[in-house]
Amino acid sequence: MSILEIISIILILGGLFFFFTATVGLIRMPDYYCRMQATGKGDTLGAVLCLSGLALYNLDSGLSFANIIVSIKIMFIAIFIFIANPTATHAISKAGIDCEVKPWTKKKEVQS
Amino acid sequence: MRYVIVFIILFINWVIWSGLLDLFHLSLGVISCLIVTFMSHDLLFKRKTFKWSDISEAFRFFAYIPWLLYQIILSNIHVAKIVLKPEMPIDPDIVPYQHKLKKDISITTFANSIILTPGTITALIVDDKFYVHCLDKKVAEDLLTGEMEQRVAKVFGEDK
Amino acid sequence: MINFFLWIGIALGCLVFVCLYRASVGPTVMDRIVAISVIGTKTTVILLLMGFIYSRIDMFIDISMGYAILNFIGTLAISKFFYSRKSIIPGSKYFAERGQKNKCLS
């Protein structure tokens, strides 16, 4: 097992952990503004870590032209997710505010 | 000038995504890149002239990304701590935040950075006001000190 | 290493099933959109893992990029659909205040 494989295993396991926290947040949080707090961050970092781990593992089998192109493509997908995921999060929360969904607050729970 | 820059960027993307270097695919790429450049050259650069300050702006932007990655890791650990505790100590609220940025790209970068830093998401943007959904009070106070806005303003040369 | 990718893919698949709970039960439409967007991000990674398992990464990477772009555009389109619509919770009292100022921002 080479050093690149060990680094990529660590990166992919870290990404899996952040995916896991994003999913737990999606299930447990009280309303969807708070759910987006968990998913918008956890998904972005999880996907970026997983994809960079896969790009490193792909370079392990030799530095040919095709391998380098494939790694660059994987990093392109990572950069795209890095830009697109916060934008989608903002679009969904703006739709919610336009529909006048009240955000959940602690005080409201005590009153009811 | 901007026709040439847009064409070069598009053609580099074509070569990377097709991955084939024979004559047939390269000529197809030249034709389609020319058509796209002719139809939508004004989407990427609005200004017609080229300034040298654009390049230094791009370098400062790349220097900004490692700090942003550090903030993302901090925010993920923050969210993981909150989510994995059984009692879930949250106190969410929407606070307004007044900013002084002018360019579109700096406002976009700032809004995306707010989403990726601990415990805050940008819920609505009206003119020069952000409405930010915060997960608890301490995070909101951290945002209102305006440290990140100064960093973004420094990147895009608006700190005078 | 292929076995490791297989186990990671199975774990991500289990997380997708957990997200499907929120997509089917979620009280408002927005919860469902958030859940679908999260599932799409996980699917992008699962497609790349499948590419490594079948050793056809040069083919699966294009599918994965297409899935990422379609997921982003679909989320934007659905949320744009709700920009002008007032209440998404049937029978909520905010439906009556349709013409007034936005109530969320106090």
Short mmCIF file of N, CA and C in Angstrom, two decimals, chain C:
data_model
loop_
_atom_site.label_atom_id
_atom_site.label_comp_id
_atom_site.label_asym_id
_atom_site.label_seq_id
_atom_site.Cartn_x
_atom_site.Cartn_y
_atom_site.Cartn_z
N MET C 1 -8.34 -2.42 -2.35
CA MET C 1 -8.83 -1.04 -2.50
C MET C 1 -10.22 -1.03 -3.11
N ILE C 2 -10.50 -2.01 -4.03
CA ILE C 2 -11.83 -2.07 -4.63
C ILE C 2 -12.87 -2.39 -3.55
N ASN C 3 -12.50 -3.30 -2.61
CA ASN C 3 -13.42 -3.61 -1.52
C ASN C 3 -13.71 -2.39 -0.67
N PHE C 4 -12.67 -1.59 -0.43
CA PHE C 4 -12.86 -0.36 0.35
C PHE C 4 -13.85 0.58 -0.35
N PHE C 5 -13.70 0.75 -1.69
CA PHE C 5 -14.64 1.59 -2.43
C PHE C 5 -16.05 1.03 -2.35
N LEU C 6 -16.15 -0.32 -2.39
CA LEU C 6 -17.47 -0.94 -2.33
C LEU C 6 -18.14 -0.64 -0.99
N TRP C 7 -17.38 -0.72 0.11
CA TRP C 7 -17.99 -0.45 1.42
C TRP C 7 -18.37 1.02 1.55
N ILE C 8 -17.52 1.93 1.01
CA ILE C 8 -17.86 3.36 1.06
C ILE C 8 -19.15 3.61 0.28
N GLY C 9 -19.28 2.95 -0.89
CA GLY C 9 -20.50 3.12 -1.69
C GLY C 9 -21.72 2.62 -0.96
N ILE C 10 -21.58 1.47 -0.25
CA ILE C 10 -22.73 0.95 0.49
C ILE C 10 -23.12 1.90 1.62
N ALA C 11 -22.10 2.49 2.30
CA ALA C 11 -22.41 3.43 3.39
C ALA C 11 -23.13 4.65 2.84
N LEU C 12 -22.66 5.18 1.68
CA LEU C 12 -23.34 6.34 1.10
C LEU C 12 -24.76 5.99 0.68
N GLY C 13 -24.97 4.76 0.19
CA GLY C 13 -26.32 4.34 -0.18
C GLY C 13 -27.24 4.31 1.02
N CYS C 14 -26.72 3.83 2.17
CA CYS C 14 -27.54 3.83 3.39
C CYS C 14 -27.90 5.27 3.78
N LEU C 15 -26.93 6.22 3.63
CA LEU C 15 -27.23 7.62 3.96
C LEU C 15 -28.30 8.17 3.03
N VAL C 16 -28.29 7.74 1.75
CA VAL C 16 -29.32 8.19 0.81
C VAL C 16 -30.70 7.72 1.28
N PHE C 17 -30.76 6.46 1.80
CA PHE C 17 -32.05 5.98 2.28
C PHE C 17 -32.53 6.78 3.48
N VAL C 18 -31.57 7.19 4.37
CA VAL C 18 -31.97 8.01 5.52
C VAL C 18 -32.51 9.36 5.04
N CYS C 19 -31.88 9.93 3.97
CA CYS C 19 -32.37 11.21 3.44
C CYS C 19 -33.75 11.04 2.82
N LEU C 20 -34.04 9.86 2.26
CA LEU C 20 -35.35 9.65 1.63
C LEU C 20 -36.48 9.77 2.64
N TYR C 21 -36.18 9.49 3.95
CA TYR C 21 -37.19 9.69 4.98
C TYR C 21 -37.64 11.15 4.99
N ARG C 22 -36.65 12.08 4.96
CA ARG C 22 -37.01 13.49 4.99
C ARG C 22 -37.70 13.89 3.69
N ALA C 23 -37.32 13.28 2.57
CA ALA C 23 -37.92 13.66 1.30
C ALA C 23 -39.36 13.20 1.21
N SER C 24 -39.72 12.12 1.90
CA SER C 24 -41.11 11.66 1.79
C SER C 24 -41.97 12.16 2.92
N VAL C 25 -41.40 12.40 4.11
CA VAL C 25 -42.22 12.77 5.26
C VAL C 25 -42.29 14.27 5.44
N GLY C 26 -41.16 14.97 5.14
CA GLY C 26 -40.96 16.38 5.43
C GLY C 26 -42.18 17.26 5.43
N PRO C 27 -42.40 18.09 6.47
CA PRO C 27 -43.67 18.81 6.57
C PRO C 27 -43.91 19.81 5.45
N THR C 28 -42.90 20.52 4.97
CA THR C 28 -43.13 21.48 3.89
C THR C 28 -42.44 21.00 2.61
N VAL C 29 -42.76 21.72 1.52
CA VAL C 29 -42.14 21.36 0.24
C VAL C 29 -40.65 21.64 0.27
N MET C 30 -40.26 22.69 1.01
CA MET C 30 -38.85 23.07 1.06
C MET C 30 -37.98 21.96 1.63
N ASP C 31 -38.50 21.25 2.66
CA ASP C 31 -37.74 20.14 3.22
C ASP C 31 -37.44 19.10 2.15
N ARG C 32 -38.45 18.84 1.32
CA ARG C 32 -38.23 17.85 0.27
C ARG C 32 -37.17 18.31 -0.71
N ILE C 33 -37.19 19.63 -1.07
CA ILE C 33 -36.18 20.11 -2.03
C ILE C 33 -34.79 19.97 -1.44
N VAL C 34 -34.63 20.34 -0.15
CA VAL C 34 -33.31 20.22 0.48
C VAL C 34 -32.85 18.77 0.46
N ALA C 35 -33.77 17.84 0.78
CA ALA C 35 -33.39 16.43 0.83
C ALA C 35 -32.98 15.93 -0.55
N ILE C 36 -33.72 16.35 -1.59
CA ILE C 36 -33.38 15.89 -2.94
C ILE C 36 -32.02 16.44 -3.36
N SER C 37 -31.73 17.69 -2.99
CA SER C 37 -30.43 18.27 -3.35
C SER C 37 -29.29 17.52 -2.67
N VAL C 38 -29.51 17.13 -1.38
CA VAL C 38 -28.48 16.37 -0.67
C VAL C 38 -28.27 15.01 -1.32
N ILE C 39 -29.37 14.36 -1.72
CA ILE C 39 -29.25 13.05 -2.38
C ILE C 39 -28.46 13.18 -3.68
N GLY C 40 -28.69 14.28 -4.41
CA GLY C 40 -27.96 14.47 -5.67
C GLY C 40 -26.47 14.61 -5.46
N THR C 41 -26.06 15.33 -4.41
CA THR C 41 -24.62 15.45 -4.16
C THR C 41 -23.99 14.11 -3.83
N LYS C 42 -24.71 13.30 -3.02
CA LYS C 42 -24.18 11.98 -2.70
C LYS C 42 -24.09 11.10 -3.95
N THR C 43 -25.09 11.23 -4.84
CA THR C 43 -25.09 10.40 -6.05
C THR C 43 -23.89 10.70 -6.94
N THR C 44 -23.47 12.00 -6.97
CA THR C 44 -22.29 12.35 -7.76
C THR C 44 -21.07 11.54 -7.30
N VAL C 45 -20.91 11.45 -5.95
CA VAL C 45 -19.76 10.70 -5.43
C VAL C 45 -19.92 9.21 -5.70
N ILE C 46 -21.18 8.70 -5.57
CA ILE C 46 -21.41 7.27 -5.77
C ILE C 46 -21.09 6.88 -7.21
N LEU C 47 -21.44 7.76 -8.18
CA LEU C 47 -21.15 7.46 -9.58
C LEU C 47 -19.66 7.35 -9.83
N LEU C 48 -18.87 8.25 -9.19
CA LEU C 48 -17.42 8.16 -9.37
C LEU C 48 -16.88 6.87 -8.76
N LEU C 49 -17.41 6.48 -7.59
CA LEU C 49 -16.96 5.22 -6.97
C LEU C 49 -17.27 4.04 -7.87
N MET C 50 -18.46 4.06 -8.52
CA MET C 50 -18.81 2.99 -9.46
C MET C 50 -17.84 2.95 -10.61
N GLY C 51 -17.40 4.13 -11.08
CA GLY C 51 -16.42 4.17 -12.14
C GLY C 51 -15.13 3.49 -11.76
N PHE C 52 -14.68 3.70 -10.51
CA PHE C 52 -13.44 3.04 -10.08
C PHE C 52 -13.65 1.54 -9.92
N ILE C 53 -14.85 1.12 -9.45
CA ILE C 53 -15.08 -0.32 -9.24
C ILE C 53 -15.11 -1.05 -10.58
N TYR C 54 -15.80 -0.47 -11.60
CA TYR C 54 -15.84 -1.12 -12.91
C TYR C 54 -14.62 -0.80 -13.76
N SER C 55 -13.68 0.01 -13.23
CA SER C 55 -12.48 0.48 -13.95
C SER C 55 -12.82 1.09 -15.31
N ARG C 56 -13.92 1.88 -15.36
CA ARG C 56 -14.28 2.65 -16.56
C ARG C 56 -14.43 4.11 -16.17
N ILE C 57 -13.41 4.66 -15.45
CA ILE C 57 -13.56 5.99 -14.86
C ILE C 57 -13.71 7.05 -15.93
N ASP C 58 -13.12 6.84 -17.13
CA ASP C 58 -13.20 7.87 -18.17
C ASP C 58 -14.61 8.06 -18.69
N MET C 59 -15.45 7.00 -18.54
CA MET C 59 -16.84 7.13 -18.99
C MET C 59 -17.72 7.67 -17.87
N PHE C 60 -17.52 7.16 -16.66
CA PHE C 60 -18.41 7.55 -15.56
C PHE C 60 -18.21 8.99 -15.13
N ILE C 61 -17.04 9.57 -15.40
CA ILE C 61 -16.79 10.93 -14.92
C ILE C 61 -17.67 11.93 -15.67
N ASP C 62 -17.95 11.67 -16.97
CA ASP C 62 -18.83 12.57 -17.71
C ASP C 62 -20.26 12.48 -17.19
N ILE C 63 -20.69 11.23 -16.88
CA ILE C 63 -22.04 11.07 -16.32
C ILE C 63 -22.14 11.81 -15.00
N SER C 64 -21.07 11.72 -14.20
CA SER C 64 -21.08 12.35 -12.89
C SER C 64 -21.17 13.87 -13.01
N MET C 65 -20.40 14.44 -13.95
CA MET C 65 -20.46 15.90 -14.15
C MET C 65 -21.85 16.33 -14.61
N GLY C 66 -22.44 15.54 -15.53
CA GLY C 66 -23.79 15.86 -15.97
C GLY C 66 -24.79 15.81 -14.84
N TYR C 67 -24.62 14.81 -13.96
CA TYR C 67 -25.54 14.71 -12.82
C TYR C 67 -25.40 15.89 -11.89
N ALA C 68 -24.14 16.34 -11.65
CA ALA C 68 -23.93 17.48 -10.76
C ALA C 68 -24.59 18.73 -11.34
N ILE C 69 -24.40 18.98 -12.65
CA ILE C 69 -24.99 20.18 -13.26
C ILE C 69 -26.51 20.10 -13.25
N LEU C 70 -27.07 18.91 -13.56
CA LEU C 70 -28.53 18.79 -13.59
C LEU C 70 -29.12 18.97 -12.20
N ASN C 71 -28.41 18.47 -11.18
CA ASN C 71 -28.89 18.64 -9.80
C ASN C 71 -28.96 20.11 -9.42
N PHE C 72 -27.91 20.86 -9.78
CA PHE C 72 -27.87 22.30 -9.47
C PHE C 72 -28.98 23.05 -10.19
N ILE C 73 -29.14 22.76 -11.50
CA ILE C 73 -30.13 23.50 -12.27
C ILE C 73 -31.54 23.13 -11.82
N GLY C 74 -31.76 21.84 -11.48
CA GLY C 74 -33.08 21.44 -11.01
C GLY C 74 -33.45 22.11 -9.71
N THR C 75 -32.48 22.19 -8.77
CA THR C 75 -32.76 22.87 -7.51
C THR C 75 -33.10 24.33 -7.74
N LEU C 76 -32.32 25.00 -8.62
CA LEU C 76 -32.60 26.41 -8.91
C LEU C 76 -33.98 26.57 -9.53
N ALA C 77 -34.35 25.66 -10.45
CA ALA C 77 -35.63 25.81 -11.13
C ALA C 77 -36.79 25.64 -10.17
N ILE C 78 -36.69 24.60 -9.28
CA ILE C 78 -37.81 24.39 -8.37
C ILE C 78 -37.93 25.54 -7.39
N SER C 79 -36.79 26.07 -6.89
CA SER C 79 -36.91 27.16 -5.92
C SER C 79 -37.37 28.44 -6.61
N LYS C 80 -37.03 28.62 -7.88
CA LYS C 80 -37.52 29.80 -8.60
C LYS C 80 -39.05 29.72 -8.77
N PHE C 81 -39.55 28.49 -8.90
CA PHE C 81 -40.99 28.31 -9.05
C PHE C 81 -41.74 28.83 -7.84
N PHE C 82 -41.10 28.77 -6.64
CA PHE C 82 -41.80 29.20 -5.43
C PHE C 82 -41.56 30.66 -5.08
N TYR C 83 -40.79 31.40 -5.90
CA TYR C 83 -40.48 32.78 -5.53
C TYR C 83 -41.73 33.63 -5.44
N SER C 84 -42.67 33.45 -6.38
CA SER C 84 -43.81 34.36 -6.41
C SER C 84 -45.02 33.81 -5.69
N ARG C 85 -44.95 32.55 -5.27
CA ARG C 85 -46.11 31.93 -4.66
C ARG C 85 -46.08 32.20 -3.17
N LYS C 86 -47.26 32.47 -2.58
CA LYS C 86 -47.21 32.95 -1.22
C LYS C 86 -47.13 31.84 -0.17
N SER C 87 -48.13 31.02 0.00
CA SER C 87 -48.05 30.05 1.09
C SER C 87 -47.78 28.67 0.54
N ILE C 88 -46.83 27.95 1.19
CA ILE C 88 -46.61 26.57 0.78
C ILE C 88 -47.15 25.62 1.81
N ILE C 89 -47.59 26.15 2.97
CA ILE C 89 -48.20 25.28 3.97
C ILE C 89 -49.70 25.44 3.83
N PRO C 90 -50.44 24.40 3.46
CA PRO C 90 -51.88 24.56 3.26
C PRO C 90 -52.58 24.94 4.54
N GLY C 91 -53.45 25.96 4.45
CA GLY C 91 -54.21 26.37 5.62
C GLY C 91 -53.46 27.19 6.62
N SER C 92 -52.25 27.67 6.27
CA SER C 92 -51.54 28.47 7.26
C SER C 92 -52.10 29.87 7.31
N LYS C 93 -51.89 30.56 8.44
CA LYS C 93 -52.52 31.86 8.60
C LYS C 93 -51.81 32.93 7.80
N TYR C 94 -50.56 32.66 7.33
CA TYR C 94 -49.86 33.66 6.54
C TYR C 94 -50.48 33.80 5.16
N PHE C 95 -51.28 32.82 4.77
CA PHE C 95 -51.93 32.90 3.48
C PHE C 95 -52.85 34.10 3.41
N ALA C 96 -53.46 34.49 4.55
CA ALA C 96 -54.39 35.61 4.57
C ALA C 96 -53.69 36.95 4.40
N GLU C 97 -52.41 37.02 4.77
CA GLU C 97 -51.70 38.30 4.72
C GLU C 97 -50.93 38.46 3.44
N ARG C 98 -51.47 37.92 2.38
CA ARG C 98 -50.78 37.85 1.10
C ARG C 98 -50.30 39.22 0.62
N GLY C 99 -51.14 40.24 0.73
CA GLY C 99 -50.76 41.53 0.15
C GLY C 99 -49.88 42.37 1.04
N GLN C 100 -49.72 41.97 2.32
CA GLN C 100 -49.00 42.85 3.23
C GLN C 100 -47.50 42.65 3.15
N LYS C 101 -46.79 43.30 4.05
CA LYS C 101 -45.33 43.24 4.03
C LYS C 101 -44.86 41.87 4.49
N ASN C 102 -43.63 41.54 4.17
CA ASN C 102 -43.11 40.22 4.52
C ASN C 102 -43.02 40.07 6.04
N LYS C 103 -43.60 38.98 6.56
CA LYS C 103 -43.72 38.84 8.00
C LYS C 103 -42.50 38.17 8.64
N CYS C 104 -41.66 37.56 7.84
CA CYS C 104 -40.56 36.81 8.44
C CYS C 104 -39.50 37.73 9.03
N LEU C 105 -39.37 38.93 8.47
CA LEU C 105 -38.19 39.71 8.78
C LEU C 105 -38.43 40.73 9.87
N SER C 106 -39.62 40.75 10.44
CA SER C 106 -39.99 41.60 11.58
C SER C 106 -39.37 42.99 11.48
#
